[in-house]
Amino acid sequence: MAADQNGQRSLGEGAMLTLCNISAGYGSFRALFDVSLEVGAGEAIGVVGPNGAGKSTLMRVISGMLRASSGELVFEGRPLTHVPAHRIVEAGIAHVPEHRRLFARLTVEENLRIGAFLPQARRHYVERSEWVYALFPRLLERRRQLAGTLSGGEQQMVAIGRALMSKPKLLLMDEPSAGLAPLVVDQVFDLVRRIREEGYTVLIVEQNLQQVLDVVDRAYLLEVGRIRLSGLSAELKKNPAIRKAYIGL
Amino acid sequence: MKNELARRLGALVVATLLLALVPLATSDYALHIAIQILLWGFVYTAWSLMGKFGLVSLGHGAFLGIGAYASPLLWNYAGLTPWLGIPIGILAAMLLALIIGYPCFRLRVVGHYFALVTLALSQVALLTIVAARDITGGSLGMTPKAVGHSWYALQFPEKPYFYAIALAVWVFGILIWHFVDIGKGRAALDAIAEDEGAAAAIGVDVMREKLRVTLASAALTAFGGALLSQYFMYVNPDTLSGIGVSLQIVFAAIAGGMYSALGPTAGGLFTIALPEILRVTMGTNFVGAANTIYGALLVIFIIFMPRGVIGLIESRLAAAPARKISKEPAA
């Protein structure tokens, strides 16, 4: 799974996830225009852009919550364009939704248990939950606590842990830093780094450009529903247009 | 999990054996009340299968009405035995549940809006029964052709027979309740009740889970309705269909406690006893009193006892040992 981690892999065939000319929208409003991107096995990819760029829409298309109006979505050689959300999870894509969307009135443990809802995941519930607790020891301490009573950073741990319970091949993270204090945002990016080190393929959508570029191999810049730029994180960090518009230097 | 199942089954077996002795000791009147409590308790339990997962249906009067009318109609007009008429009524109720449920769940009609859609459904059922008065007897109701004691017609003038049937059906309802409560669908339904989007994102087939519990609930409700009409040998749109009945079902399940296995049955104690007491004490001077009192009590229950009477007792029992432990270090 941990292919090569230097971000130099050649694009094209063999990508884990491929989006080809995806367009999507809500009613007559179009939020995405011919978006194409690729995620290779073992890579961490960022999709960055300002508010309203269509980042969350892109995530919703990949996870099957929203149907693309045109274009193709292929995961491990299998077309997933018209597959419902629960089948996407079965295929191996887990989604950490924006604002975490925990089951606030259930305990941490129950949240994880529901994360292992699929039959193949349920069989491995015990070992998976032990693994998640080892990854986030804080959750073990709080496992009988209601998820809604945890701090923002801990809630993010539960959201990630819940997604990992299905033993996904690809983890989608939608704005993990949204609505968190700056100090907690740092912690959340540490979490992302740890998930990477575990060998997971990650596709992360963020507004927080500077921090996300430190974590991912490559990134795409999405603006008003179109991909404007893409490249290795190190290159994007040096790109004058990006520095001017997003990093403020 | 296995132990939990065994414990619950054990409790149910003991309760059933005790209840099976009731006919030996009591009068026909008490047995009449007990049969009603068991049958209505079964209906309320069926409703709570949906209610406790946030699917508040005000349309169960429609499912009850379909079940209640199907077998007498088929018996009177086609000579079809209730052994077939009841399943046909159940299937019809499930079909209606599918017709209402599928678009609602597809279009994400949830919460209050779902309650409103189902509220309309129960009134449509009532009006349909009344409008088809040539065959249903309209608001005067109808009577299945009586043939005396008959297994074929499922008619028993002797109360102990129906008591046994009611008890068996009630046990069946409680078993289904436990099955749903312990089963794997429980987690999915909990997740859906909390956040449908998040549930879908972790692999729950929201549509399938909601439809499954809705169809099961409608089927059991129709079954209960069928047995009520077989028992009373009389069906009337106001007592077995429509909004009044829907509200009675909701009230009983919430007051008794829809999160507890025996809660809805406890609700049956209220809704059977209250009209009886009103009837005995006030005669017909205060028609509609029961519904007025249900409404007022419902508000009080939702505010002060959201888990119902049985829920309150359970949480008191669970809290008692905890309190004892917390006292020890201080002593």
XYZ file of C-alpha atoms in Angstrom:
580
model
C 0.000 0.000 0.000
C 2.797 2.415 0.824
C 3.918 2.760 -2.782
C 6.458 5.435 -3.163
C 6.099 8.293 -0.814
C 8.164 10.909 -2.590
C 5.336 12.181 -4.731
C 7.244 11.599 -7.955
C 5.074 8.803 -9.268
C 4.011 9.122 -12.867
C 0.364 9.890 -13.386
C -1.928 7.929 -15.613
C -2.817 4.299 -15.317
C -2.555 2.544 -11.997
C -4.016 5.447 -10.052
C -6.199 4.362 -7.136
C -8.826 7.018 -7.726
C -9.375 8.839 -10.983
C -11.861 11.633 -11.608
C -12.327 12.479 -15.239
C -14.195 15.645 -16.269
C -16.562 15.538 -13.323
C -19.323 18.147 -13.320
C -21.868 18.407 -10.560
C -24.249 20.863 -8.991
C -27.431 21.437 -7.046
C -30.531 21.941 -9.171
C -29.676 24.434 -11.885
C -26.600 25.621 -10.001
C -23.340 24.100 -11.151
C -20.635 23.805 -8.551
C -18.024 21.738 -10.412
C -16.897 22.106 -14.029
C -14.952 19.274 -15.682
C -12.810 18.476 -12.685
C -10.141 15.838 -13.275
C -7.759 14.537 -10.684
C -5.896 11.421 -9.666
C -4.875 9.861 -6.429
C -2.242 7.129 -6.469
C -2.041 4.393 -3.852
C -0.103 5.607 -0.848
C -0.297 9.235 -1.830
C -1.643 12.103 0.213
C -3.370 14.589 -2.026
C -4.759 17.980 -1.130
C -7.547 19.867 -2.821
C -7.263 23.450 -1.729
C -9.216 26.547 -2.502
C -11.289 29.340 -1.004
C -14.837 29.192 0.341
C -17.364 28.208 -2.258
C -14.792 26.746 -4.628
C -16.675 23.436 -4.718
C -14.385 21.453 -2.443
C -17.105 19.883 -0.358
C -19.164 19.217 -3.471
C -16.191 17.317 -4.853
C -16.038 15.214 -1.683
C -19.748 14.552 -1.821
C -19.438 13.346 -5.410
C -16.617 10.961 -4.541
C -18.431 9.532 -1.537
C -21.627 9.064 -3.510
C -23.722 11.527 -1.535
C -24.206 13.623 -4.648
C -24.498 12.337 -8.186
C -22.211 13.840 -10.823
C -24.091 15.288 -13.790
C -21.319 14.208 -16.130
C -17.842 12.745 -16.059
C -16.395 9.563 -14.677
C -15.229 8.378 -11.321
C -13.044 5.274 -11.230
C -11.731 3.598 -8.094
C -9.265 0.719 -8.481
C -10.372 0.188 -12.037
C -14.050 0.079 -11.088
C -16.426 2.795 -12.277
C -18.210 4.305 -9.261
C -20.024 7.173 -10.918
C -23.562 5.961 -10.220
C -22.977 3.909 -7.126
C -24.883 4.810 -3.916
C -23.027 6.039 -0.845
C -23.126 2.810 1.160
C -21.605 0.861 -1.729
C -18.771 3.369 -1.999
C -17.851 2.620 1.598
C -17.892 -1.074 0.732
C -15.516 -0.397 -2.139
C -13.015 1.028 0.362
C -13.527 4.775 0.477
C -14.290 6.266 3.881
C -15.417 9.820 4.376
C -14.661 12.050 7.343
C -17.390 14.608 6.750
C -17.094 18.348 7.163
C -17.782 19.486 10.739
C -17.211 15.869 11.806
C -20.932 14.981 11.916
C -20.532 12.700 14.920
C -23.455 10.885 16.482
C -23.364 13.324 19.365
C -25.735 11.486 21.687
C -23.945 8.181 21.326
C -20.732 7.302 23.127
C -17.307 7.248 21.522
C -17.442 3.464 21.498
C -20.872 3.408 19.852
C -19.641 5.830 17.214
C -16.780 3.474 16.419
C -19.107 0.502 16.417
C -21.337 2.156 13.861
C -18.215 2.952 11.842
C -17.729 -0.807 11.537
C -21.244 -1.245 10.250
C -20.401 -3.159 7.082
C -20.357 -6.951 7.491
C -16.683 -7.320 6.594
C -15.789 -4.556 9.062
C -18.037 -5.940 11.804
C -16.130 -9.201 11.788
C -12.937 -7.331 12.624
C -14.555 -4.919 15.058
C -12.474 -5.853 18.094
C -9.074 -5.668 16.418
C -9.993 -2.551 14.477
C -11.194 -0.743 17.585
C -8.055 -1.766 19.474
C -6.042 -0.395 16.602
C -7.950 2.904 16.608
C -7.561 3.193 20.396
C -3.832 2.561 20.008
C -3.663 5.287 17.399
C -5.694 7.700 19.554
C -5.167 6.672 23.199
C -7.234 9.649 24.281
C -10.300 7.938 22.842
C -9.734 4.888 25.006
C -9.956 7.080 28.110
C -13.153 8.627 26.826
C -14.796 5.668 25.239
C -17.875 5.715 27.464
C -18.345 9.437 27.084
C -20.944 10.943 24.756
C -19.243 12.101 21.581
C -20.957 15.485 21.731
C -19.244 16.292 25.042
C -15.683 15.947 23.724
C -13.426 18.835 22.730
C -13.110 19.775 19.086
C -9.813 17.964 18.588
C -11.076 14.825 20.311
C -14.204 14.899 18.195
C -12.023 15.011 15.116
C -10.219 11.922 16.440
C -13.557 10.155 16.788
C -14.560 11.199 13.274
C -11.307 9.875 11.835
C -11.437 6.748 13.979
C -15.007 6.085 12.931
C -14.006 6.339 9.261
C -10.999 4.057 9.809
C -13.187 1.375 11.392
C -14.359 0.288 7.941
C -10.707 -0.434 7.054
C -10.751 1.838 4.037
C -8.149 1.994 1.316
C -8.767 5.663 0.742
C -9.647 8.197 3.409
C -11.481 11.359 2.366
C -11.131 14.237 4.789
C -13.348 17.248 4.340
C -11.931 20.366 6.002
C -10.645 18.691 9.148
C -9.559 22.078 10.488
C -12.963 23.736 10.073
C -14.273 25.459 13.159
C -11.333 24.577 15.388
C -9.028 26.843 17.380
C -5.552 27.402 15.840
C -3.853 25.257 18.457
C -6.312 22.422 17.828
C -5.813 22.805 14.081
C -2.132 21.992 14.633
C -3.142 18.852 16.501
C -5.508 17.857 13.726
C -2.763 18.122 11.137
C -0.610 15.972 13.372
C -3.399 13.405 13.242
C -3.400 13.586 9.463
C 0.347 13.052 9.452
C -0.040 9.958 11.623
C -2.706 8.534 9.351
C -0.282 9.027 6.459
C 2.478 7.270 8.312
C 0.146 4.324 8.811
C 0.220 3.962 5.043
C -3.242 5.245 4.250
C -4.014 6.961 1.006
C -5.564 10.289 1.881
C -7.481 12.862 -0.076
C -7.882 15.981 1.988
C -9.852 19.111 1.202
C -8.759 22.254 2.994
C -8.945 26.004 3.063
C -5.948 26.120 5.313
C -3.488 26.041 2.457
C -0.249 26.609 4.274
C -0.715 23.784 6.734
C -2.160 21.283 4.326
C 0.724 21.739 1.889
C 3.055 20.627 4.684
C 1.192 17.336 4.954
C 0.343 16.270 1.403
C 2.523 15.175 -1.524
C 0.603 16.904 -4.240
C -2.265 19.345 -4.370
C -4.872 20.732 -6.698
C -6.073 24.308 -6.485
C -9.823 24.507 -7.002
C -11.415 27.885 -7.750
C -15.066 28.515 -8.611
C -15.541 24.879 -9.525
C -12.489 24.489 -11.758
C -9.005 23.118 -11.212
C -6.684 26.100 -11.684
C -3.356 24.617 -10.765
C -1.855 21.375 -9.654
C 1.554 20.159 -8.669
C 3.821 18.917 -5.940
C 3.275 20.650 -2.619
C 6.803 21.997 -2.560
C 6.302 23.616 -5.949
C 2.927 25.048 -5.045
C 4.387 26.537 -1.909
C 6.849 28.463 -4.063
C 4.293 29.468 -6.693
C 4.112 33.285 -6.590
C 0.398 33.449 -7.408
C -0.448 31.091 -4.567
C 1.823 32.857 -2.137
C 0.214 36.152 -2.970
C -3.386 35.014 -2.882
C -3.410 32.451 -0.071
C -0.385 32.698 2.108
C -0.190 36.459 2.199
C 3.462 36.840 1.364
C -24.616 -10.229 23.667
C -25.602 -13.898 24.061
C -26.099 -13.457 27.804
C -28.167 -10.374 27.245
C -30.365 -12.282 24.828
C -30.785 -15.175 27.262
C -31.643 -12.806 30.104
C -34.270 -11.022 28.065
C -35.785 -14.265 26.797
C -35.880 -15.663 30.314
C -37.755 -12.629 31.626
C -40.209 -12.892 28.767
C -40.869 -16.594 29.377
C -41.565 -15.981 33.070
C -43.883 -13.071 32.281
C -45.743 -15.137 29.695
C -46.281 -18.059 32.041
C -47.657 -15.732 34.718
C -49.944 -14.004 32.248
C -51.140 -17.364 30.936
C -52.611 -18.074 34.376
C -54.795 -14.965 34.365
C -57.910 -16.563 32.785
C -58.100 -19.121 35.624
C -58.654 -16.452 38.227
C -60.624 -13.645 36.720
C -64.045 -12.608 35.515
C -65.028 -12.128 31.895
C -64.930 -8.361 32.330
C -61.344 -8.387 33.608
C -60.400 -10.744 30.801
C -62.048 -8.413 28.298
C -59.882 -5.546 29.575
C -56.755 -7.734 29.596
C -57.296 -8.841 25.978
C -57.605 -5.230 24.898
C -54.483 -4.223 26.783
C -52.482 -7.025 25.184
C -53.729 -6.352 21.655
C -53.342 -2.600 21.906
C -50.003 -3.117 23.648
C -48.959 -5.116 20.609
C -50.005 -2.249 18.316
C -48.194 0.325 20.468
C -45.080 -1.868 20.479
C -45.266 -1.984 16.683
C -45.403 1.816 16.553
C -42.472 2.184 18.927
C -40.259 0.192 16.542
C -40.281 3.309 14.384
C -40.881 5.932 17.035
C -37.783 5.207 19.046
C -35.633 5.874 16.008
C -37.160 9.291 15.436
C -39.600 8.096 12.782
C -42.674 9.613 14.384
C -45.638 8.349 12.421
C -49.073 9.847 12.924
C -50.382 7.541 10.243
C -50.569 4.247 12.074
C -54.328 4.630 12.289
C -54.315 3.963 8.546
C -52.343 0.718 8.864
C -54.506 -0.355 11.770
C -57.651 0.445 9.787
C -56.511 -1.533 6.751
C -55.781 -4.553 8.915
C -59.046 -4.167 10.804
C -61.229 -3.855 7.694
C -59.524 -6.251 5.305
C -60.491 -9.543 6.910
C -64.144 -8.678 7.766
C -64.659 -7.292 4.255
C -63.163 -10.379 2.610
C -65.106 -12.630 4.959
C -68.459 -10.926 4.396
C -68.215 -10.365 0.650
C -65.972 -13.178 -0.587
C -66.343 -15.757 2.145
C -62.583 -15.756 2.539
C -61.322 -17.076 5.858
C -59.492 -14.593 8.087
C -56.533 -16.978 7.880
C -56.098 -15.526 4.383
C -57.874 -12.208 4.936
C -55.488 -11.151 7.709
C -52.316 -11.752 5.651
C -53.920 -9.898 2.742
C -54.651 -6.955 5.048
C -51.073 -7.049 6.316
C -49.703 -7.038 2.775
C -51.993 -4.145 1.849
C -50.734 -2.145 4.836
C -47.124 -2.903 3.874
C -47.845 -1.772 0.327
C -49.276 1.487 1.643
C -46.255 1.913 3.910
C -44.016 1.413 0.892
C -45.985 3.921 -1.193
C -45.712 6.534 1.562
C -42.302 5.597 2.906
C -40.292 5.307 -0.293
C -40.863 8.851 -1.588
C -40.577 10.290 1.931
C -37.201 8.639 2.501
C -36.011 9.325 -1.033
C -36.819 13.025 -0.683
C -35.516 13.089 2.880
C -38.806 14.026 4.460
C -37.876 13.735 8.126
C -38.973 14.937 11.555
C -42.021 17.164 11.651
C -42.569 16.906 7.934
C -42.689 13.122 8.107
C -45.198 13.401 10.941
C -47.347 15.735 8.819
C -47.300 13.456 5.778
C -48.331 10.483 7.888
C -50.960 12.570 9.672
C -52.577 13.239 6.321
C -52.366 9.516 5.574
C -54.436 8.538 8.601
C -57.142 11.029 7.711
C -57.220 9.847 4.104
C -57.755 6.289 5.339
C -60.598 7.394 7.606
C -62.302 9.385 4.856
C -61.923 6.530 2.398
C -63.601 4.104 4.766
C -66.431 6.537 5.431
C -66.867 7.369 1.738
C -67.099 3.704 0.775
C -70.112 3.336 3.053
C -71.906 0.962 0.706
C -69.441 -1.763 1.512
C -67.777 -0.613 4.747
C -70.882 0.639 6.503
C -69.380 4.130 6.653
C -69.208 5.749 10.051
C -71.698 3.237 11.435
C -69.067 0.534 11.126
C -69.595 -3.062 10.150
C -69.848 -6.509 11.674
C -68.261 -9.683 10.349
C -70.898 -12.353 9.757
C -71.016 -14.293 13.001
C -70.863 -18.085 12.880
C -70.283 -18.832 16.547
C -67.258 -20.711 17.762
C -65.109 -21.366 14.683
C -61.432 -21.741 14.010
C -62.100 -21.306 10.310
C -63.743 -17.919 10.866
C -61.431 -17.076 13.766
C -64.446 -16.262 15.910
C -64.600 -17.235 19.563
C -67.424 -16.092 21.806
C -65.497 -17.493 24.799
C -62.979 -15.009 26.106
C -60.173 -17.385 27.180
C -59.614 -18.351 23.531
C -59.001 -14.798 22.530
C -56.981 -14.185 25.636
C -54.606 -16.953 24.553
C -54.374 -15.526 21.036
C -53.807 -12.007 22.333
C -51.117 -13.219 24.709
C -49.299 -15.151 21.969
C -49.415 -12.204 19.620
C -48.257 -9.816 22.318
C -45.295 -12.079 23.120
C -44.511 -12.169 19.412
C -44.500 -8.345 19.358
C -42.164 -8.147 22.351
C -39.849 -10.680 20.693
C -39.715 -8.554 17.544
C -38.993 -5.524 19.712
C -36.012 -7.297 21.311
C -34.900 -8.609 17.950
C -34.734 -5.063 16.582
C -33.180 -3.753 19.802
C -30.347 -6.286 19.861
C -29.983 -6.797 16.116
C -27.376 -5.219 13.909
C -29.923 -2.892 12.353
C -30.130 -1.138 15.712
C -26.811 0.637 15.287
C -27.741 1.698 11.778
C -31.103 3.062 12.904
C -29.496 4.882 15.837
C -27.055 6.465 13.433
C -29.845 7.435 11.042
C -31.854 8.976 13.864
C -28.828 11.088 14.811
C -27.618 12.170 11.375
C -28.720 10.568 8.118
C -25.901 12.063 6.091
C -23.217 10.855 8.451
C -24.847 7.422 8.580
C -24.747 7.146 4.797
C -21.129 8.284 4.815
C -20.089 5.315 6.941
C -21.856 2.767 4.813
C -25.406 2.575 6.142
C -28.009 2.044 3.438
C -30.355 4.653 4.894
C -33.238 3.912 2.565
C -33.196 0.169 3.170
C -32.965 0.419 6.960
C -35.768 2.959 7.212
C -38.035 1.073 4.832
C -37.421 -2.193 6.658
C -38.453 -0.885 10.042
C -41.383 1.044 8.542
C -42.723 -2.019 6.731
C -42.303 -4.176 9.831
C -44.088 -1.610 11.958
C -46.956 -1.236 9.464
C -47.328 -5.010 9.116
C -47.517 -5.610 12.863
C -49.946 -2.715 13.290
C -52.238 -4.135 10.624
C -52.031 -7.545 12.301
C -53.077 -5.951 15.581
C -55.945 -4.178 13.847
C -57.141 -7.435 12.310
C -57.181 -9.196 15.670
C -58.987 -6.284 17.318
C -61.756 -6.482 14.739
C -61.943 -10.285 15.066
C -62.195 -9.918 18.806
C -64.766 -7.110 18.915
C -66.655 -8.565 15.929
C -67.225 -4.944 15.008
C -65.185 -2.374 13.127
C -65.731 1.327 13.239
C -63.624 3.951 11.451
C -63.325 6.131 14.535
C -62.092 3.440 16.892
C -59.762 1.583 14.524
C -58.598 4.220 12.050
C -58.101 7.961 11.636
C -56.257 10.658 13.530
C -57.813 9.962 16.914
C -56.470 6.428 16.887
C -53.097 7.573 15.541
C -52.791 10.014 18.416
C -53.853 7.366 20.903
C -51.063 5.114 19.617
C -48.453 7.871 19.874
C -49.654 8.865 23.313
C -49.577 5.324 24.665
C -46.110 4.553 23.326
C -44.616 7.795 24.636
C -46.388 7.709 28.009
C -45.489 4.085 28.625
C -41.978 4.526 27.292
C -41.034 3.695 23.741
C -37.414 2.948 24.639
C -38.416 0.049 26.899
C -39.765 -3.322 25.817
C -42.730 -3.133 28.172
C -43.270 0.604 27.821
C -45.850 0.511 25.038
C -47.796 -2.196 26.876
C -47.793 -0.031 29.989
C -49.194 2.670 27.721
C -51.946 0.204 26.900
C -52.945 0.194 30.565
C -53.627 3.936 30.331
C -55.441 4.036 27.064
C -57.705 1.135 27.955
C -58.267 2.059 31.570
C -58.845 5.767 30.976
C -61.833 5.461 28.626
C -63.232 2.702 30.837
C -63.035 4.937 33.893
C -64.510 7.863 31.995
C -67.295 5.670 30.688
C -68.137 4.326 34.109
C -67.900 7.638 35.952
C -69.329 10.048 33.401
C -71.332 7.896 31.033
C -71.716 9.667 27.701
C -71.833 13.165 29.181
C -68.329 14.019 28.144
C -67.715 12.568 24.710
C -64.196 13.248 23.457
C -62.852 13.573 26.965
C -60.327 10.784 26.402
C -58.660 12.554 23.474
C -58.544 15.850 25.376
C -56.912 14.141 28.323
C -54.466 12.277 26.019
C -53.385 15.589 24.505
C -52.847 17.268 27.867
C -51.031 14.260 29.327
C -48.848 13.924 26.227
C -47.479 17.429 26.756
C -46.795 16.664 30.397
C -45.094 13.365 29.592
C -42.868 14.785 26.878
C -41.686 17.556 29.206
C -41.271 15.642 32.452
C -40.955 12.007 31.465
C -39.576 11.796 27.929
C -38.693 8.118 28.361
C -42.147 7.297 29.692
C -43.236 5.585 32.895
C -41.280 2.386 32.319
C -38.249 4.372 31.183
C -38.379 6.355 34.418
C -38.633 3.204 36.523
C -35.737 1.618 34.644
C -33.477 4.619 35.103
C -34.371 4.768 38.834
C -33.494 1.089 39.198
C -30.233 1.578 37.308
C -29.339 4.643 39.365
C -30.042 3.039 42.748
C -26.981 0.716 42.936
C -24.781 3.500 41.548
C -25.841 5.792 44.348
C -25.029 3.134 46.917
C -21.499 2.810 45.569
C -20.908 6.531 45.525
C -21.871 6.739 49.188
C -19.328 4.190 50.337
C -16.136 6.251 50.058
C -17.751 9.029 52.091
C -18.726 6.648 54.911
